[in-house]
C-alpha positions as CSV (number, residue, x, y, z in Angstrom):
1,M,-31.6,-31.8,68.2
2,S,-29.4,-32.3,65.2
3,D,-26.9,-35.2,65.4
4,I,-24.1,-32.8,64.4
5,Y,-24.9,-30.5,67.3
6,P,-22.6,-31.0,70.3
7,S,-24.1,-32.6,73.3
8,F,-24.0,-30.6,76.6
9,N,-25.9,-30.0,79.8
10,P,-26.9,-26.3,79.9
11,L,-27.4,-26.5,83.7
12,V,-23.8,-27.6,84.5
13,N,-20.7,-25.5,84.7
14,P,-17.9,-27.3,86.7
15,Y,-15.8,-24.1,87.0
16,P,-16.2,-21.0,89.2
17,A,-17.2,-18.1,87.1
18,A,-17.1,-14.3,87.8
19,R,-19.0,-11.6,86.0
20,S,-17.8,-8.0,85.7
21,V,-19.7,-4.9,86.5
22,H,-21.4,-3.6,83.3
23,Y,-21.2,0.1,82.4
24,A,-23.3,2.2,80.0
25,R,-24.0,5.9,79.5
26,K,-27.3,6.4,77.6
27,G,-29.4,3.7,79.2
28,M,-29.5,0.3,81.0
29,V,-31.9,-2.5,81.8
30,T,-31.1,-5.4,84.1
31,T,-33.4,-8.4,84.7
32,S,-33.5,-12.2,84.9
33,Q,-34.0,-12.9,81.2
34,P,-31.8,-11.7,78.4
35,L,-34.6,-11.4,75.9
36,A,-36.6,-9.2,78.3
37,A,-33.5,-7.0,78.9
38,Q,-33.1,-6.6,75.2
39,A,-36.7,-5.6,74.8
40,G,-36.2,-2.8,77.3
41,L,-33.1,-1.7,75.5
42,R,-35.0,-1.7,72.2
43,I,-37.6,0.7,73.7
44,L,-34.8,3.0,75.0
45,Q,-33.2,3.1,71.6
46,Q,-36.6,3.9,70.0
47,G,-36.8,7.1,72.1
48,G,-38.5,5.8,75.1
49,N,-37.5,6.7,78.7
50,A,-36.7,4.4,81.6
51,I,-40.4,4.1,82.5
52,D,-41.2,2.9,78.9
53,A,-38.3,0.5,79.1
54,A,-39.5,-0.9,82.4
55,I,-43.0,-1.5,81.0
56,A,-41.6,-3.2,77.9
57,T,-39.3,-5.4,80.0
58,A,-42.1,-6.3,82.5
59,A,-44.5,-7.2,79.7
60,C,-41.8,-9.3,78.0
61,L,-41.1,-11.2,81.3
62,T,-44.7,-12.4,81.3
63,V,-43.9,-14.2,78.1
64,V,-40.3,-15.2,78.5
65,E,-40.5,-16.1,82.2
66,P,-44.0,-17.4,82.9
67,T,-42.6,-19.6,85.7
68,S,-42.5,-16.6,87.9
69,N,-45.0,-14.0,86.7
70,G,-47.8,-13.4,84.3
71,I,-50.5,-11.0,83.2
72,G,-52.7,-12.1,86.1
73,G,-50.2,-11.1,88.8
74,D,-49.4,-8.0,90.9
75,A,-46.7,-5.3,90.7
76,F,-45.0,-2.6,92.7
77,A,-42.7,0.1,91.5
78,L,-40.4,2.9,92.7
79,V,-39.8,5.5,90.1
80,W,-37.3,8.3,90.2
81,T,-38.4,11.0,87.8
82,K,-38.9,14.8,87.9
83,R,-36.5,15.0,90.9
84,E,-38.8,12.9,93.1
85,L,-39.2,9.3,94.1
86,H,-42.7,7.9,93.4
87,G,-44.2,4.7,94.7
88,L,-46.8,2.6,93.0
89,N,-48.8,-0.2,94.6
90,A,-50.6,-2.3,92.0
91,S,-51.5,-5.2,94.3
92,G,-55.1,-6.4,94.0
93,L,-57.8,-6.7,96.6
94,S,-59.5,-9.9,97.6
95,P,-62.9,-10.6,96.0
96,K,-65.6,-8.5,97.7
97,S,-67.8,-11.6,98.5
98,I,-65.1,-13.8,100.1
99,S,-64.9,-14.4,103.8
100,I,-63.3,-16.6,106.4
101,E,-66.6,-18.3,107.1
102,K,-67.2,-19.2,103.4
103,V,-63.7,-20.6,102.9
104,K,-64.0,-22.7,106.1
105,A,-67.4,-23.9,104.9
106,L,-65.7,-25.3,101.9
107,G,-63.6,-27.5,104.2
108,H,-60.4,-25.5,104.5
109,S,-58.6,-24.8,107.8
110,E,-56.1,-22.6,106.0
111,M,-56.0,-20.7,102.8
112,P,-55.3,-23.1,99.9
113,K,-52.5,-22.3,97.5
114,H,-54.1,-23.4,94.2
115,G,-57.4,-23.2,92.5
116,F,-59.8,-20.2,92.6
117,L,-59.8,-19.5,96.3
118,P,-56.4,-17.7,96.6
119,V,-57.1,-15.6,93.4
120,T,-57.1,-11.9,94.0
121,V,-57.6,-9.0,91.5
122,P,-54.6,-8.9,89.2
123,G,-52.7,-5.6,89.3
124,I,-50.1,-5.9,86.6
125,P,-52.0,-4.6,83.5
126,G,-53.2,-1.7,85.6
127,A,-49.6,-0.9,86.7
128,W,-48.3,-0.8,83.1
129,A,-51.1,1.5,82.0
130,E,-50.7,3.8,85.0
131,L,-47.0,4.1,84.6
132,S,-47.3,4.7,80.9
133,K,-50.0,7.4,81.3
134,K,-48.2,9.2,84.1
135,F,-44.6,9.1,83.1
136,G,-44.1,7.4,79.7
137,K,-43.0,9.0,76.5
138,L,-44.2,6.2,74.1
139,S,-47.6,4.6,73.9
140,L,-48.5,1.5,75.8
141,A,-48.9,-0.3,72.4
142,E,-45.3,0.6,71.5
143,C,-44.0,-0.6,74.8
144,L,-45.8,-3.9,74.6
145,A,-44.8,-4.6,71.0
146,P,-41.6,-6.7,71.9
147,A,-43.6,-8.9,74.3
148,I,-46.3,-9.5,71.7
149,E,-43.7,-10.4,69.1
150,Y,-42.1,-13.0,71.4
151,A,-45.5,-14.5,72.3
152,R,-46.6,-14.8,68.7
153,E,-43.3,-15.9,67.1
154,G,-42.0,-17.9,70.1
155,Y,-38.5,-18.1,71.7
156,P,-36.2,-20.8,73.0
157,L,-36.2,-21.6,76.7
158,S,-33.2,-20.5,78.7
159,P,-31.6,-22.9,81.2
160,T,-33.0,-21.7,84.5
161,L,-36.4,-21.1,82.9
162,G,-36.5,-24.6,81.5
163,Y,-35.6,-26.1,84.9
164,Y,-38.4,-24.3,86.7
165,W,-40.9,-25.0,83.9
166,E,-40.3,-28.7,84.3
167,R,-40.7,-28.5,88.0
168,G,-43.9,-26.5,87.6
169,F,-45.3,-29.0,85.2
170,A,-44.7,-31.8,87.6
171,A,-46.3,-29.9,90.5
172,Y,-49.4,-29.0,88.6
173,K,-49.8,-32.5,87.4
174,R,-49.9,-33.6,91.1
175,I,-52.3,-30.8,92.0
176,A,-54.7,-31.6,89.2
177,Q,-54.7,-35.3,90.1
178,T,-55.8,-34.6,93.6
179,A,-58.2,-31.8,92.9
180,D,-62.0,-32.1,93.4
181,N,-62.4,-30.6,89.9
182,P,-59.3,-31.3,87.8
183,E,-60.9,-29.7,84.7
184,I,-60.2,-26.2,86.1
185,F,-56.5,-26.8,85.5
186,K,-56.9,-28.0,81.9
187,P,-56.3,-24.5,80.4
188,W,-53.0,-24.3,82.2
189,F,-51.8,-27.5,80.5
190,E,-53.2,-26.3,77.2
191,T,-51.2,-23.1,77.5
192,F,-47.9,-24.2,79.1
193,A,-47.7,-27.9,78.2
194,P,-49.8,-28.2,75.0
195,A,-48.4,-31.7,74.2
196,D,-48.8,-32.7,77.8
197,I,-45.1,-32.2,78.3
198,A,-43.1,-29.2,79.5
199,P,-41.0,-27.6,76.8
200,K,-37.3,-28.3,77.2
201,I,-34.3,-26.0,77.5
202,G,-33.6,-24.7,74.0
203,Q,-37.0,-25.6,72.6
204,I,-39.3,-22.9,71.2
205,W,-42.5,-22.0,73.0
206,S,-45.1,-19.6,71.8
207,S,-48.7,-18.5,72.8
208,Q,-51.0,-17.0,70.4
209,D,-53.6,-16.4,73.1
210,H,-51.0,-14.5,75.2
211,A,-50.1,-12.4,72.2
212,A,-53.7,-11.5,71.5
213,T,-54.4,-10.6,75.1
214,L,-51.3,-8.3,75.2
215,E,-52.5,-6.7,72.1
216,E,-56.0,-6.0,73.6
217,I,-54.4,-4.6,76.8
218,A,-52.2,-2.4,74.6
219,E,-55.0,-1.1,72.4
220,T,-57.3,-0.3,75.3
221,N,-54.7,0.9,77.8
222,A,-55.7,-2.1,80.0
223,A,-59.4,-1.0,80.1
224,S,-60.5,-4.4,78.6
225,F,-58.8,-6.2,81.4
226,Y,-60.9,-4.5,84.1
227,K,-64.1,-3.4,82.4
228,G,-64.2,-5.1,78.9
229,R,-64.0,-8.4,77.1
230,L,-61.1,-9.7,79.1
231,A,-62.7,-8.8,82.4
232,E,-65.8,-10.7,81.3
233,A,-63.8,-13.8,80.4
234,I,-62.0,-13.8,83.8
235,A,-65.2,-13.2,85.8
236,D,-67.1,-15.8,83.8
237,F,-64.6,-18.6,84.3
238,C,-64.2,-17.8,88.0
239,T,-67.9,-17.7,88.8
240,K,-68.8,-20.7,86.8
241,N,-66.2,-22.8,88.7
242,G,-67.0,-21.7,92.3
243,G,-64.6,-18.8,92.5
244,F,-65.3,-15.5,94.2
245,L,-63.8,-13.0,91.8
246,T,-66.4,-11.0,89.9
247,A,-66.6,-8.4,87.1
248,E,-67.4,-5.9,89.8
249,D,-64.2,-6.7,91.7
250,L,-62.2,-6.1,88.5
251,A,-64.0,-2.9,87.5
252,E,-63.4,-1.3,90.9
253,F,-59.6,-1.9,90.9
254,S,-57.1,0.9,90.3
255,P,-53.4,1.1,91.1
256,E,-52.5,3.4,94.0
257,W,-49.7,6.0,94.1
258,V,-48.1,5.7,97.6
259,Q,-45.4,7.6,99.6
260,P,-42.3,5.4,99.8
261,I,-40.9,4.7,103.2
262,S,-37.2,4.8,104.2
263,T,-34.6,4.6,106.9
264,D,-31.1,6.1,107.1
265,Y,-28.4,3.5,107.0
266,R,-24.9,4.9,107.5
267,G,-25.8,8.1,105.6
268,Y,-27.7,6.4,102.8
269,S,-31.5,6.5,102.5
270,I,-32.9,3.0,101.8
271,W,-36.3,3.3,100.2
272,E,-39.1,0.7,100.0
273,T,-42.8,0.7,99.2
274,P,-45.0,0.9,102.3
275,P,-47.3,-1.9,103.6
276,N,-49.0,-4.0,102.5
277,G,-45.5,-4.8,101.1
278,Q,-42.9,-6.4,103.3
279,G,-40.2,-3.9,102.6
280,L,-40.8,-2.7,106.1
281,V,-39.1,-5.9,107.3
282,A,-35.8,-5.0,105.6
283,L,-35.9,-1.5,107.1
284,I,-36.6,-2.8,110.6
285,A,-33.6,-5.2,110.3
286,L,-31.3,-2.4,108.9
287,N,-32.4,-0.1,111.8
288,I,-31.3,-2.8,114.2
289,L,-28.0,-3.5,112.4
290,K,-26.9,0.2,112.1
291,G,-26.4,0.2,115.9
292,Y,-23.3,-2.1,115.3
293,S,-20.1,-1.5,113.5
294,F,-19.1,-4.0,110.9
295,T,-15.7,-4.2,109.4
296,T,-15.5,-7.8,108.1
297,R,-18.2,-9.5,106.1
298,D,-17.1,-13.1,106.5
299,C,-16.9,-13.4,110.3
300,T,-19.2,-15.2,112.8
301,E,-20.3,-12.1,114.7
302,T,-21.4,-10.3,111.5
303,Y,-23.6,-13.3,110.4
304,H,-24.9,-13.8,114.0
305,K,-26.2,-10.3,114.3
306,Q,-27.7,-10.4,110.8
307,F,-29.4,-13.6,111.6
308,E,-30.9,-12.3,114.9
309,A,-31.9,-9.0,113.3
310,I,-33.8,-10.6,110.4
311,K,-35.6,-12.9,112.8
312,L,-36.8,-10.0,115.0
313,A,-37.8,-8.0,111.9
314,F,-39.8,-10.8,110.5
315,A,-41.5,-11.5,113.8
316,C,-42.6,-7.8,113.9
317,G,-43.5,-7.7,110.2
318,K,-45.7,-10.8,110.2
319,E,-47.5,-9.5,113.2
320,A,-48.2,-6.1,111.8
321,I,-48.1,-6.0,108.0
322,T,-51.3,-6.2,106.0
323,D,-53.6,-3.9,104.0
324,P,-52.8,-0.4,105.5
325,A,-56.5,0.2,106.2
326,F,-56.4,-2.8,108.6
327,M,-53.0,-2.2,110.3
328,R,-53.0,-2.0,114.1
329,V,-49.7,-0.2,114.4
330,K,-48.2,2.8,112.6
331,T,-45.3,2.2,110.2
332,E,-43.4,5.2,111.6
333,D,-43.5,3.6,115.0
334,L,-42.0,0.4,113.7
335,L,-39.2,2.5,112.1
336,S,-38.5,4.6,115.1
337,E,-35.0,4.7,116.7
338,A,-36.6,3.8,120.1
339,F,-38.1,0.6,118.6
340,A,-34.8,-0.3,117.0
341,E,-33.1,0.0,120.3
342,T,-35.7,-2.2,122.0
343,L,-35.2,-4.9,119.4
344,R,-31.4,-4.5,119.4
345,A,-31.4,-5.2,123.1
346,K,-32.9,-8.6,122.5
347,I,-29.9,-9.8,120.6
348,Q,-27.6,-11.9,122.8
349,A,-24.4,-13.9,122.2
350,T,-26.4,-17.0,121.2
351,A,-29.3,-17.7,118.9
352,A,-32.8,-16.9,120.2
353,E,-36.1,-18.4,119.3
354,P,-38.4,-15.8,117.8
355,Q,-42.1,-15.8,117.2
356,A,-41.6,-17.4,113.9
357,F,-43.4,-18.6,110.8
358,L,-42.5,-21.0,107.9
359,P,-41.9,-19.1,104.7
360,P,-43.3,-20.8,101.6
361,K,-41.4,-21.0,98.2
362,S,-42.5,-18.6,95.5
363,G,-41.7,-17.0,92.2
364,T,-41.2,-13.3,91.2
365,V,-39.4,-11.2,88.6
366,Y,-37.5,-8.0,89.2
367,L,-36.1,-5.4,86.8
368,A,-34.3,-2.2,87.0
369,A,-34.1,0.5,84.3
370,A,-32.3,3.8,83.8
371,D,-31.9,6.4,81.0
372,S,-29.7,9.3,80.1
373,E,-32.3,11.8,81.5
374,G,-31.8,10.6,85.0
375,N,-35.0,8.6,85.2
376,M,-34.7,5.3,87.1
377,V,-37.2,2.5,87.8
378,S,-37.3,-0.3,90.4
379,F,-40.0,-2.6,89.3
380,I,-41.2,-6.0,90.5
381,Q,-44.1,-8.2,89.5
382,S,-45.2,-11.7,90.4
383,N,-47.8,-14.5,90.2
384,Y,-46.5,-15.5,93.7
385,M,-45.8,-19.2,93.8
386,G,-44.3,-20.1,90.5
387,F,-47.0,-20.1,87.8
388,G,-49.5,-19.0,90.4
389,S,-52.9,-20.5,91.2
390,G,-52.8,-22.9,88.3
391,I,-55.8,-21.2,86.9
392,V,-55.5,-20.0,83.3
393,I,-58.4,-18.2,81.7
394,P,-59.3,-20.2,78.5
395,G,-58.3,-18.6,75.3
396,T,-56.4,-15.7,76.9
397,G,-53.1,-17.0,78.3
398,I,-53.9,-15.2,81.5
399,A,-52.4,-17.1,84.4
400,L,-54.0,-15.9,87.7
401,Q,-51.9,-15.3,90.8
402,N,-52.4,-17.1,94.2
403,R,-51.5,-14.1,96.3
404,G,-54.5,-14.7,98.6
405,A,-52.8,-17.8,100.0
406,D,-51.0,-15.5,102.4
407,F,-54.3,-14.5,104.2
408,S,-54.9,-16.0,107.6
409,L,-58.2,-17.7,108.5
410,D,-57.7,-16.7,112.1
411,P,-60.1,-13.7,112.6
412,A,-57.8,-12.3,115.3
413,H,-54.8,-12.1,113.0
414,A,-53.9,-8.7,111.5
415,N,-53.8,-10.3,108.0
416,A,-57.1,-12.1,108.5
417,L,-59.0,-12.8,105.3
418,A,-61.7,-10.3,104.5
419,G,-63.5,-9.1,101.4
420,S,-61.9,-6.2,99.4
421,K,-58.6,-6.4,101.4
422,R,-55.0,-6.4,100.3
423,T,-52.9,-9.2,101.8
424,Y,-49.4,-9.2,103.2
425,H,-47.3,-8.9,100.1
426,T,-43.8,-10.3,99.5
427,I,-42.7,-8.4,96.4
428,I,-40.7,-5.3,97.2
429,P,-38.7,-3.0,94.9
430,G,-35.9,-1.0,96.5
431,F,-34.1,2.3,95.8
432,L,-31.0,4.0,97.1
433,T,-30.3,7.7,97.6
434,K,-27.8,9.8,99.5
435,N,-28.4,13.4,100.6
436,G,-31.4,13.6,98.3
437,V,-29.3,12.5,95.3
438,P,-30.7,9.4,93.5
439,L,-28.1,6.5,93.2
440,G,-30.3,3.8,91.8
441,P,-32.7,0.9,91.9
442,F,-32.1,-2.5,93.4
443,G,-34.2,-5.5,94.1
444,I,-34.0,-9.3,94.8
445,M,-37.0,-11.4,93.9
446,G,-37.9,-14.6,95.9
447,G,-40.8,-14.6,98.3
448,Y,-39.8,-14.2,101.9
449,M,-36.2,-14.2,100.9
450,Q,-36.6,-10.7,99.5
451,P,-36.1,-8.5,102.7
452,Q,-33.3,-10.9,103.8
453,A,-31.5,-10.4,100.5
454,H,-32.1,-6.6,100.6
455,V,-30.3,-6.5,103.9
456,Q,-27.4,-8.7,102.7
457,V,-26.9,-7.0,99.4
458,L,-27.1,-3.5,100.9
459,M,-24.6,-4.3,103.6
460,N,-22.3,-5.8,100.9
461,L,-22.5,-2.4,99.0
462,I,-22.4,0.0,102.0
463,D,-20.5,-1.8,104.8
464,F,-18.1,-4.0,102.8
465,G,-17.5,-1.9,99.7
466,H,-18.5,-4.5,97.1
467,N,-19.3,-3.5,93.6
468,P,-22.9,-4.1,92.3
469,Q,-22.0,-7.4,90.7
470,A,-20.0,-8.7,93.7
471,A,-22.7,-7.6,96.1
472,L,-25.1,-9.9,94.2
473,D,-22.7,-12.8,93.8
474,A,-21.6,-13.0,97.5
475,P,-22.9,-16.2,99.3
476,R,-26.3,-15.7,100.8
477,W,-28.1,-17.2,103.8
478,Q,-31.9,-17.5,104.4
479,W,-33.9,-17.8,107.6
480,T,-36.6,-20.4,107.2
481,S,-38.1,-20.8,110.7
482,G,-37.2,-20.8,114.4
483,K,-33.4,-21.0,114.7
484,N,-33.1,-22.6,111.2
485,F,-31.0,-21.1,108.5
486,E,-30.1,-22.3,105.0
487,I,-26.8,-21.3,103.5
488,E,-25.4,-21.6,100.0
489,N,-22.8,-24.2,99.3
490,H,-20.0,-21.7,98.9
491,F,-20.7,-20.1,102.3
492,P,-17.6,-20.3,104.5
493,R,-17.7,-23.7,106.1
494,Y,-15.8,-22.8,109.3
495,I,-18.2,-19.9,109.9
496,A,-21.2,-22.2,109.5
497,Q,-19.6,-24.4,112.2
498,E,-19.1,-21.5,114.5
499,L,-22.7,-20.3,114.0
500,T,-23.9,-23.8,114.9
501,R,-22.0,-23.5,118.2
502,K,-23.9,-20.3,118.8
503,G,-27.1,-22.2,118.7
504,H,-28.1,-21.6,115.0
505,A,-29.4,-24.6,113.1
506,I,-27.5,-24.5,109.9
507,S,-28.2,-26.5,106.7
508,M,-26.5,-26.3,103.4
509,A,-28.7,-26.0,100.3
510,L,-27.6,-27.9,97.2
511,D,-29.7,-25.6,94.9
512,S,-29.3,-21.8,95.0
513,G,-32.7,-21.2,93.5
514,G,-34.3,-20.3,96.8
515,F,-31.8,-17.5,97.7
516,G,-33.3,-14.8,95.5
517,R,-32.4,-13.3,92.1
518,G,-31.3,-9.7,92.1
519,Q,-30.5,-6.7,89.9
520,I,-28.8,-3.4,90.6
521,I,-28.2,-0.2,88.7
522,L,-26.1,2.6,90.3
523,R,-25.8,6.0,88.6
524,D,-22.7,8.2,89.2
525,P,-24.2,11.6,89.8
526,S,-21.1,13.4,88.6
527,T,-20.9,11.7,85.2
528,G,-24.3,10.0,84.7
529,V,-22.5,6.7,84.0
530,L,-24.5,3.7,84.9
531,A,-23.0,0.6,86.6
532,G,-25.1,-2.6,86.7
533,G,-25.0,-6.0,88.3
534,T,-27.2,-8.9,87.4
535,E,-28.0,-12.3,89.0
536,S,-25.7,-15.2,88.4
537,R,-28.1,-17.6,90.1
538,T,-30.4,-17.4,87.1
539,D,-30.3,-16.4,83.4
540,G,-29.7,-12.7,84.4
541,A,-28.7,-10.2,81.8
542,I,-27.8,-6.5,81.4
543,A,-28.5,-4.6,78.3
544,G,-27.1,-1.1,77.9
545,Y,-25.8,1.4,75.4
């Protein structure tokens, strides 16, 4: 850094700050990275529609936010176009040859989080190609051009990105040091820490391999990734190092168009993608909560009922959600009014102990896009836990996800590991309509925080009249296990004390990074004007015109 450049800490702002709602008429993109939002806007201004902009933004995010997603991850989307809401599930299956017995034979009592074992077929490139083919106006090559440019020419790291990059580097250092075969992590360091040090905030990072891979995906409409040279490189590196993912697994993958699921909440239809996604958890919780009347957000009873509803919804979701072909209960039964009443009756005046689980930390990116034609996209993609498995395919920049870590090694569990199976999936895009009229996309990334944040943000919008930005900025809470909840440091202290007296175990988090990062775009049906909110807990940005 130049000695004439003023010294400052980009992660510190000692003053409370408020963002205003952003408005635009012709198009808008909201996401966690300013450069990615601008990439989407660029595509809109070049004649692309919201679907093209979403693809461009998503591809760019694999370059400018690799701490949370990458080419080797999964994606889900809700797309409003042609007067209809369409759902896309681009989550990959487990390798055909993997099994509980084989994983246990390797000395594991639970699914590992890193290395080759938790790697499932990546769905992101397939999602881009499918969205482009079905609904796009521009070519996939045109949509991926901004991402290729950033990968090749480089870009300076933004503050939150640099913070998580440094944390990821330290984590993978520890993982490699204790691994049986540390050499498998060498390509990760060559790609993301080429001088054996994480790039710093404001420093420029580039990846020629990443650029070349994106170009190949663009030129072949992702065919190379599943049946060509890139597929061969992925399969070869996996099989040579004891992984289960094969060329056949990749060749058999295709994204699936699915029917979105919804529930009515105070006259609004809340839409999610169906299982294997966990959007069902948010809908179950909202079904419970709509049986109460809420007038004040910041009061003990509001939070108590939210806490108990989300615990019950997660207990149900973790018991039931998996690959739809393996589910033992129907989604419509879990969303029935009778089931909601049954769960609501379990909520008492004090905190209850649910059948709980311990949510792991994770990384995901979310974006929303809209255009002047009325097209709107809710899109989310992820490598799961930060950079993912730690496996990068040499010479490609492809970081593989560790989504398989969510499989259970208990054969009796609904989400038990099996070959060619989709696991319980944390990433969930959301969409809001009323009386059949589309209002817009919303989403909050962050592992098991996502359905919890969907509930909180939607109630902020619908019950408490917050604007899109305020709905995102409001203090959040997070259930972690049992009766345990984390709250942000600006959560009302007196309410936290009262919740403790109701039996909840409350702890205050010093870092807001685990409370999700969201985006919202709402479209006024009478004028077409777009109103957007973006996440203040990260480097969130809105680009519109």
